[in-house]
XYZ file of C-alpha atoms in Angstrom:
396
model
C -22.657 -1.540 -12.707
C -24.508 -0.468 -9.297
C -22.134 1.281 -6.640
C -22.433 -0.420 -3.227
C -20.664 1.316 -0.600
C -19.045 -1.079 2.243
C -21.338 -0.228 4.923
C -19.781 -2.903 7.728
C -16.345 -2.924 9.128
C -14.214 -5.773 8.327
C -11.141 -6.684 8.895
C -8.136 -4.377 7.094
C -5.996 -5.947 4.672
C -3.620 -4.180 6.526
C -4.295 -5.804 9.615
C -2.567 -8.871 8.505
C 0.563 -6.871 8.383
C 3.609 -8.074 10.513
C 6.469 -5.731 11.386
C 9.877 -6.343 9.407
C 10.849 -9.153 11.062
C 10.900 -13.490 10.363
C 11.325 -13.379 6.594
C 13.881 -10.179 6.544
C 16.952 -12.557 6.488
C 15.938 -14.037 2.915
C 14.204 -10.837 2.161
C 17.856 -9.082 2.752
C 19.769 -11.784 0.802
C 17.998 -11.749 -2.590
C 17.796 -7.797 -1.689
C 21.655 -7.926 -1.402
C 21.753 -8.538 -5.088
C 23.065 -12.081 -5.390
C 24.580 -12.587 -8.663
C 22.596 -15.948 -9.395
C 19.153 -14.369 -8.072
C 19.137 -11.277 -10.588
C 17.328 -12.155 -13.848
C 18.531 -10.624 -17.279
C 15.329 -8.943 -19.472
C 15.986 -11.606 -22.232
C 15.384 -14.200 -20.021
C 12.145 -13.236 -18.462
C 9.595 -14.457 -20.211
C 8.087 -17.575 -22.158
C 5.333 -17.776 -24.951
C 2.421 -16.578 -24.331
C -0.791 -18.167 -24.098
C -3.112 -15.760 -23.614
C -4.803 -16.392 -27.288
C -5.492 -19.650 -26.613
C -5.624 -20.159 -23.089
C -8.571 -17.719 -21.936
C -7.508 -17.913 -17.884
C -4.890 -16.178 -15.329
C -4.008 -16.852 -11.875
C -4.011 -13.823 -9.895
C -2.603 -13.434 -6.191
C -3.623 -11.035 -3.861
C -4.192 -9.793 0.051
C -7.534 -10.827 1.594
C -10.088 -7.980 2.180
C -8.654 -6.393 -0.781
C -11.695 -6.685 -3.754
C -15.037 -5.696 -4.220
C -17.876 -8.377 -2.708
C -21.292 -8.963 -3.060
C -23.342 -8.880 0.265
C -22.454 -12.728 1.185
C -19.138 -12.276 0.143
C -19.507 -15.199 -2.727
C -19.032 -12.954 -5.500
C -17.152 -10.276 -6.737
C -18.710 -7.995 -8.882
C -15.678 -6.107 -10.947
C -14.346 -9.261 -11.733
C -17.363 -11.123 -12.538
C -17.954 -7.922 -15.147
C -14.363 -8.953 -16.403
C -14.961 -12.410 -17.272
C -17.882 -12.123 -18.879
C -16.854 -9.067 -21.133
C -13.484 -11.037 -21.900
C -14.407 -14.477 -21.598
C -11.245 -14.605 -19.354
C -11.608 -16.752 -16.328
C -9.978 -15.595 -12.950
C -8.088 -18.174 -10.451
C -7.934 -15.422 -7.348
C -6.388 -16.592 -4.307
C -6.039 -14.549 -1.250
C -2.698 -15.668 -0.501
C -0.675 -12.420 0.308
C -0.579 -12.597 4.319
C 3.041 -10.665 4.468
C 5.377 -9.016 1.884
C 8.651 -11.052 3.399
C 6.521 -13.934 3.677
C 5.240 -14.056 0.353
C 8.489 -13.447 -1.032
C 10.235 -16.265 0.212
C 7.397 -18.426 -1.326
C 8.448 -17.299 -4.533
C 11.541 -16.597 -4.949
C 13.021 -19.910 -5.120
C 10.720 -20.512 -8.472
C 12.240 -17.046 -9.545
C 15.892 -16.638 -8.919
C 15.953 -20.368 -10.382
C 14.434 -19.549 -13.691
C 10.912 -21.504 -13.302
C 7.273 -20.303 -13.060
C 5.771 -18.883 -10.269
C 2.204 -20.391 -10.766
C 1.001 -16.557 -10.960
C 0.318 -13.930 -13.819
C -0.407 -11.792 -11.341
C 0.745 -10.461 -7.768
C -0.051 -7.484 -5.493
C 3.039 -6.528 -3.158
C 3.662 -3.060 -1.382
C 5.995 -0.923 -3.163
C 8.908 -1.157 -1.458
C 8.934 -4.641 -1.751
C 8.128 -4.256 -5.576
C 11.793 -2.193 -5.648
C 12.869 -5.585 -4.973
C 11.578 -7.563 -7.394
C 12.267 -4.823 -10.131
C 15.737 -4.571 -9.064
C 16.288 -8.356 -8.836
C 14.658 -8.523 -12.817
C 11.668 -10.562 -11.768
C 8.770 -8.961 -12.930
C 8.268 -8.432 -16.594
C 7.902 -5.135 -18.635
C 3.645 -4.083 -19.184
C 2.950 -3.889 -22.672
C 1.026 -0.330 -22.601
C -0.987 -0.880 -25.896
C -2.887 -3.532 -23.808
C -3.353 -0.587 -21.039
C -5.090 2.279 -22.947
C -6.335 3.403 -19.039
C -3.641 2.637 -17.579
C -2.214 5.223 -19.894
C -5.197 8.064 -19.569
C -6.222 7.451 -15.721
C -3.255 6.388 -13.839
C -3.283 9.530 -11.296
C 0.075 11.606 -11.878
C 1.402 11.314 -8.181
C 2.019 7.696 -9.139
C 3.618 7.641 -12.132
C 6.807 7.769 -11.621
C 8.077 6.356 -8.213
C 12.127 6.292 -8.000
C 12.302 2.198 -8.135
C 10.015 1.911 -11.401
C 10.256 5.235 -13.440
C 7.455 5.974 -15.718
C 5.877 2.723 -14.115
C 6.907 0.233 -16.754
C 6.837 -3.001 -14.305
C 4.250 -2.223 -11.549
C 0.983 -0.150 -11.698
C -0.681 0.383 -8.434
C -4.008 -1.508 -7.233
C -4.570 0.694 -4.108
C -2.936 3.608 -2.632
C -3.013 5.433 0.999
C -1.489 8.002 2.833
C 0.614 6.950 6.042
C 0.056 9.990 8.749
C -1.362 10.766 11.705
C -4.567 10.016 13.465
C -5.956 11.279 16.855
C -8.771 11.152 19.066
C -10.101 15.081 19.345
C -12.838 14.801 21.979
C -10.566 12.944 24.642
C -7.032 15.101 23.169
C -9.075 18.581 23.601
C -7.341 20.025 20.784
C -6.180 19.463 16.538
C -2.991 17.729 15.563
C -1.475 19.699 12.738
C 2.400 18.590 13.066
C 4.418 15.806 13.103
C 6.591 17.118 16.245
C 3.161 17.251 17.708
C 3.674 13.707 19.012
C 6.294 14.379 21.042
C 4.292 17.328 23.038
C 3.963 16.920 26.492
C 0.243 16.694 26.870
C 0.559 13.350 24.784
C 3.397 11.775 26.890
C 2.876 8.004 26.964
C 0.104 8.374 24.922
C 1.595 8.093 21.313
C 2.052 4.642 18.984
C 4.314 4.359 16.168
C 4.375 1.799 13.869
C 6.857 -1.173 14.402
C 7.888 -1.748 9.969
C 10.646 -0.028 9.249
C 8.784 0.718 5.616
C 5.864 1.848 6.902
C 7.892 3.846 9.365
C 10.445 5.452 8.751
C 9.082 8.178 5.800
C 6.216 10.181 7.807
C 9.118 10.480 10.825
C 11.647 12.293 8.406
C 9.033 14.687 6.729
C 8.464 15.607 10.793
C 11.973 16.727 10.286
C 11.984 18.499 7.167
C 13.440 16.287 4.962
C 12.637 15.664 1.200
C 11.686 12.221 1.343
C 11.988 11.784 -2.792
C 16.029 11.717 -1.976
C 16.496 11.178 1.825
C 19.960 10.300 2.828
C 21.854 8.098 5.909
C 22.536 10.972 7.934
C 18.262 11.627 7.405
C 17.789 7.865 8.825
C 20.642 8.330 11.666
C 18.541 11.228 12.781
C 15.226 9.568 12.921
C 16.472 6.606 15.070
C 18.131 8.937 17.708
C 14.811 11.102 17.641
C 12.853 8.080 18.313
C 15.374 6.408 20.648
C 15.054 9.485 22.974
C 11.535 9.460 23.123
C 11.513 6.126 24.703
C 14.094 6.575 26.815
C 11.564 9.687 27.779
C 8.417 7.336 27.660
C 6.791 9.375 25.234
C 6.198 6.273 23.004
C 3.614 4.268 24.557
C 4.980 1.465 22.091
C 5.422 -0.004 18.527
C 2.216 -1.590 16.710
C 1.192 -3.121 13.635
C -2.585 -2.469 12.585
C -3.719 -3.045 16.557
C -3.189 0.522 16.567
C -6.632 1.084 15.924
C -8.127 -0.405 19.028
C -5.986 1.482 20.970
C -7.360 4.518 19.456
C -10.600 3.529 19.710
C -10.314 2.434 23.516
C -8.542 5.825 24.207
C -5.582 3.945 25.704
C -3.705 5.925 22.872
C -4.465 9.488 21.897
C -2.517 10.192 18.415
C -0.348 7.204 16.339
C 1.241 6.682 12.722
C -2.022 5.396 10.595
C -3.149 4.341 7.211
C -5.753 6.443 5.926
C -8.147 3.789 4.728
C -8.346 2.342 8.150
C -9.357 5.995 9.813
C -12.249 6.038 7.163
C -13.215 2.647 8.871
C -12.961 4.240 12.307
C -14.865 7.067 11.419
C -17.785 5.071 10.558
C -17.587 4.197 14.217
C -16.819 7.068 16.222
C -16.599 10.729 14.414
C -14.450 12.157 16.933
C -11.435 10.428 15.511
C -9.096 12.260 13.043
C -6.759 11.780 10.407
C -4.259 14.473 9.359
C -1.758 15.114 7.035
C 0.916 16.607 8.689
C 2.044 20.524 7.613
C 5.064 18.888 7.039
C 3.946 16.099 4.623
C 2.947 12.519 4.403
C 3.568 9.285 2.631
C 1.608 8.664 -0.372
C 2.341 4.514 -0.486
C 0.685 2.105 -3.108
C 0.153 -1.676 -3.380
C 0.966 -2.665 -6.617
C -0.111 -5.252 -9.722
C 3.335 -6.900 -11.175
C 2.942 -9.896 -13.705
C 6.256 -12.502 -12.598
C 8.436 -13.897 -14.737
C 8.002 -16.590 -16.943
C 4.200 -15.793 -16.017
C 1.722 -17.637 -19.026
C -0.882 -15.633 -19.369
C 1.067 -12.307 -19.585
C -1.535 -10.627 -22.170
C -4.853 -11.787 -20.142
C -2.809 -10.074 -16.974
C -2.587 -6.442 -18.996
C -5.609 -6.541 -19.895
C -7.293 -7.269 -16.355
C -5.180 -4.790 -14.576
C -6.687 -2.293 -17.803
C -9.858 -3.433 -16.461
C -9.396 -1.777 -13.264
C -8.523 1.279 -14.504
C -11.706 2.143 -16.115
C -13.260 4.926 -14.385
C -16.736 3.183 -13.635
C -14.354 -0.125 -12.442
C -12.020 1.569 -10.335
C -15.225 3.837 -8.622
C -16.557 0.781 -8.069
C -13.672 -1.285 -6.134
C -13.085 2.701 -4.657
C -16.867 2.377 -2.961
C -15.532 -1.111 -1.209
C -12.008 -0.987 0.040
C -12.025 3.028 1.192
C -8.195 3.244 0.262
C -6.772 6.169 -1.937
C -7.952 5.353 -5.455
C -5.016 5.730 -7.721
C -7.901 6.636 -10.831
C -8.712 10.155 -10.377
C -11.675 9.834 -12.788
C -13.483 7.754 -10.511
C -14.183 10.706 -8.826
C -17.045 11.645 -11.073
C -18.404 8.588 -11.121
C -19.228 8.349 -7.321
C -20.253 11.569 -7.481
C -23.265 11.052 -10.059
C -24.108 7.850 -8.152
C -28.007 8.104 -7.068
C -27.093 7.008 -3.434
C -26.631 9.401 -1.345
C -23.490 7.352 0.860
C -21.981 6.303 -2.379
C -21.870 10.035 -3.587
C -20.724 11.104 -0.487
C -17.466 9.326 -1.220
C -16.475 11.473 -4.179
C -16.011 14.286 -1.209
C -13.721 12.279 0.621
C -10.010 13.676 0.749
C -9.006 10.064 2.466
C -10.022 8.508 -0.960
C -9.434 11.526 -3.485
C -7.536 13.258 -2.107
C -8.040 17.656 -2.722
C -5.270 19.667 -4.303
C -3.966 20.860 -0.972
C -3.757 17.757 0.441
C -2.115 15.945 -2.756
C 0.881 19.209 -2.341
C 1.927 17.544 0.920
C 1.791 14.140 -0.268
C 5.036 12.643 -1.452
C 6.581 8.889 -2.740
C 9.367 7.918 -0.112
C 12.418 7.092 -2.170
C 13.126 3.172 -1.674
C 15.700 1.706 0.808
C 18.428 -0.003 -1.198
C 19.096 -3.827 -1.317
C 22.679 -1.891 0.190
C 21.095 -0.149 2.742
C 18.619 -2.188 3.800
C 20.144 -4.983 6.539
C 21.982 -2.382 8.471
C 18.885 -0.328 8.503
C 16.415 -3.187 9.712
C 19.232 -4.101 12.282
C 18.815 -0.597 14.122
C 15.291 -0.093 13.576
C 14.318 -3.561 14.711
C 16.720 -2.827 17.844
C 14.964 0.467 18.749
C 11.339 -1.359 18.337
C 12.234 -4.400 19.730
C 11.830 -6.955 17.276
């Protein structure tokens, strides 16, 4: 199929991110384990239908898919239906991870259908579900690129090993971004943000899980197998820095317009939205600290008791092909988690669309991938007491 790169700027999917907040008090509970919430793997699913019943219902983020210029179509799943003769309900209905989950969960910790086959949540939030039993095993021999493309530094997060209940849709890299004409100089370190010539001039971001990992790496820490004491030290390092005023404040995805006005000069960013920025104004950077960076993913997970579980394998194989996932890869500018697709942008006869195979922000170059790591989950356990001081130090 034709490669159209997104030439215009819309909206992140990202940008309809809240902080940690409204729906962490039922997020904490089911996360808390409750005996009647967790689901048992014999009682997860229901006959399927797939054979007969040639349709799914999948749930996602807006901005999140390929579209055509008016936005009426989408082209990768479009090519799905008609090589399948499986027919797509997608709803753009993911606003908010906590939000989302409370819509479901009373369906799921009560034993009854979601009205989904298919869901996209960030991974942390994924841990959840996986540890709660709600999301069903992926039969692999309905995934044949799953198996072959799936790119290595995803394969195997701590919450899902070997990837057996989630695969990712998108990926990104959570790490720094700076204005270099207006700074005067590069941003190569984490501890960099705390330098005097940036005093009151700095943004970090307000969700404790899109927080928390970038600020440990800053301080050395292995964030595969972080610890209490790592977290402890974070919040006093960031406490003292707003006592200090170093912290201009805490954002969501409105960082970016404080970049862009210059009102800030270097903040915590996603990667795909820097690629957007750069469109706009070259002079703004993204880095991966020396230290490291968070490699995060958005992932497909098929619910319990979900209908159509075959049809779902079989469209998340879809977007695994290499010419697929190049495709979607060419629209959304995150961190495509099929390496292959590289090769495919690169043959493309347009010159932007080739242009996108060199892009470390969306395949990312062996250097860069050494310094990328998967933040280990925080633990239904940990999690209340950790939102508690977080949300005190941001102000939530």
């Amino acid at each position: 199929m034709p490669l159209t790169p997104r030439t215009s700027s819309p909206l992140s999917r990202r940008t309809l991110l809240r902080a940690l907040g409204g729906g962490a008090v039922l997020g904490g509970l089911a996360g808390c384990g409750v005996p009647a919430a967790y689901v048992a793997a014999g009682d997860r699913a229901v006959a399927d239908r797939s054979a007969t019943d040639k349709r799914l219902t999948w749930a996602n983020w807006p901005l999140y898919i390929d579209t055509d210029d008016d936005s009426t179509r989408r082209p990768t799943l479009d090519a799905f239906r008609k090589q399948t003769g499986i027919a797509v309900d997608y709803v753009e209905e993911i606003n908010d991870n906590d939000e989302f989950f409370g819509k479901i969960s009373p369906a799921l910790m009560n034993h009854q259908q979601t009205g989904r086959d298919l869901v996209v949540m960030s991974d942390w939030m994924c841990a959840r579900f996986v540890r709660l039993g709600w999301v069903q095993e992926m039969d692999r021999a309905n995934q044949p690129n799953v198996t072959e493309h799936l790119d290595p530094l995803l394969r195997s997060p701590a919450f899902d090993p070997g990837r057996a209940y989630t695969v990712p849709w998108q990926s990104g890299i959570t790490g720094i971004a700076y204005n270099r004409r207006k700074l005067g100089r590069e941003i190569r370190q984490v501890k960099e943000l705390w330098a005097s010539d940036l005093k009151g001039r700095v943004t970090l971001l307000s969700g404790l899980d899109e927080a928390f990992a970038l600020l440990m790496q800053g301080n050395g820490v292995d964030i595969t197998r972080w610890t209490a004491h790592d977290f402890d030290e974070v919040c006093d390092q960031v406490e003292r820095n707003v006592r200090d005023g170093r912290i201009r404040r805490f954002t969501g995805n409105d960082y970016t317009k404080d970049l862009v006005t210059g009102d800030v000069l270097a903040c915590q960013a996603y990667s795909g939205d820097v690629i957007q920025l750069q469109a706009d104004n070259p002079d703004i950077r993204f880095v991966v600290p020396e230290e490291g960076a968070e490699l995060w993913s958005d992932s497909l997970m098929i619910p319990d008791r979900a209908p159509h579980k075959t049809n779902a394998e079989r469209l998340v194989d879809h977007y695994y092909a290499p010419e697929v996932a190049a495709e979607l890869a060419a629209w959304v500018n995150y961190v495509c988690p099929v390496p292959a697709a590289r090769d495919v942008l690169a043959a493309s006869k347009d010159p932007d669309t080739a242009a996108l195979a060199e892009n470390p922000l969306i395949f990312p170059d062996a250097r860069m991938r050494g310094r990328l790591a998967i933040a280990r989950d925080i633990t239904s356990t940990e999690r209340v007491a950790y939102a508690k001081r977080w949300n005190g130090i941001v102000g939530l």
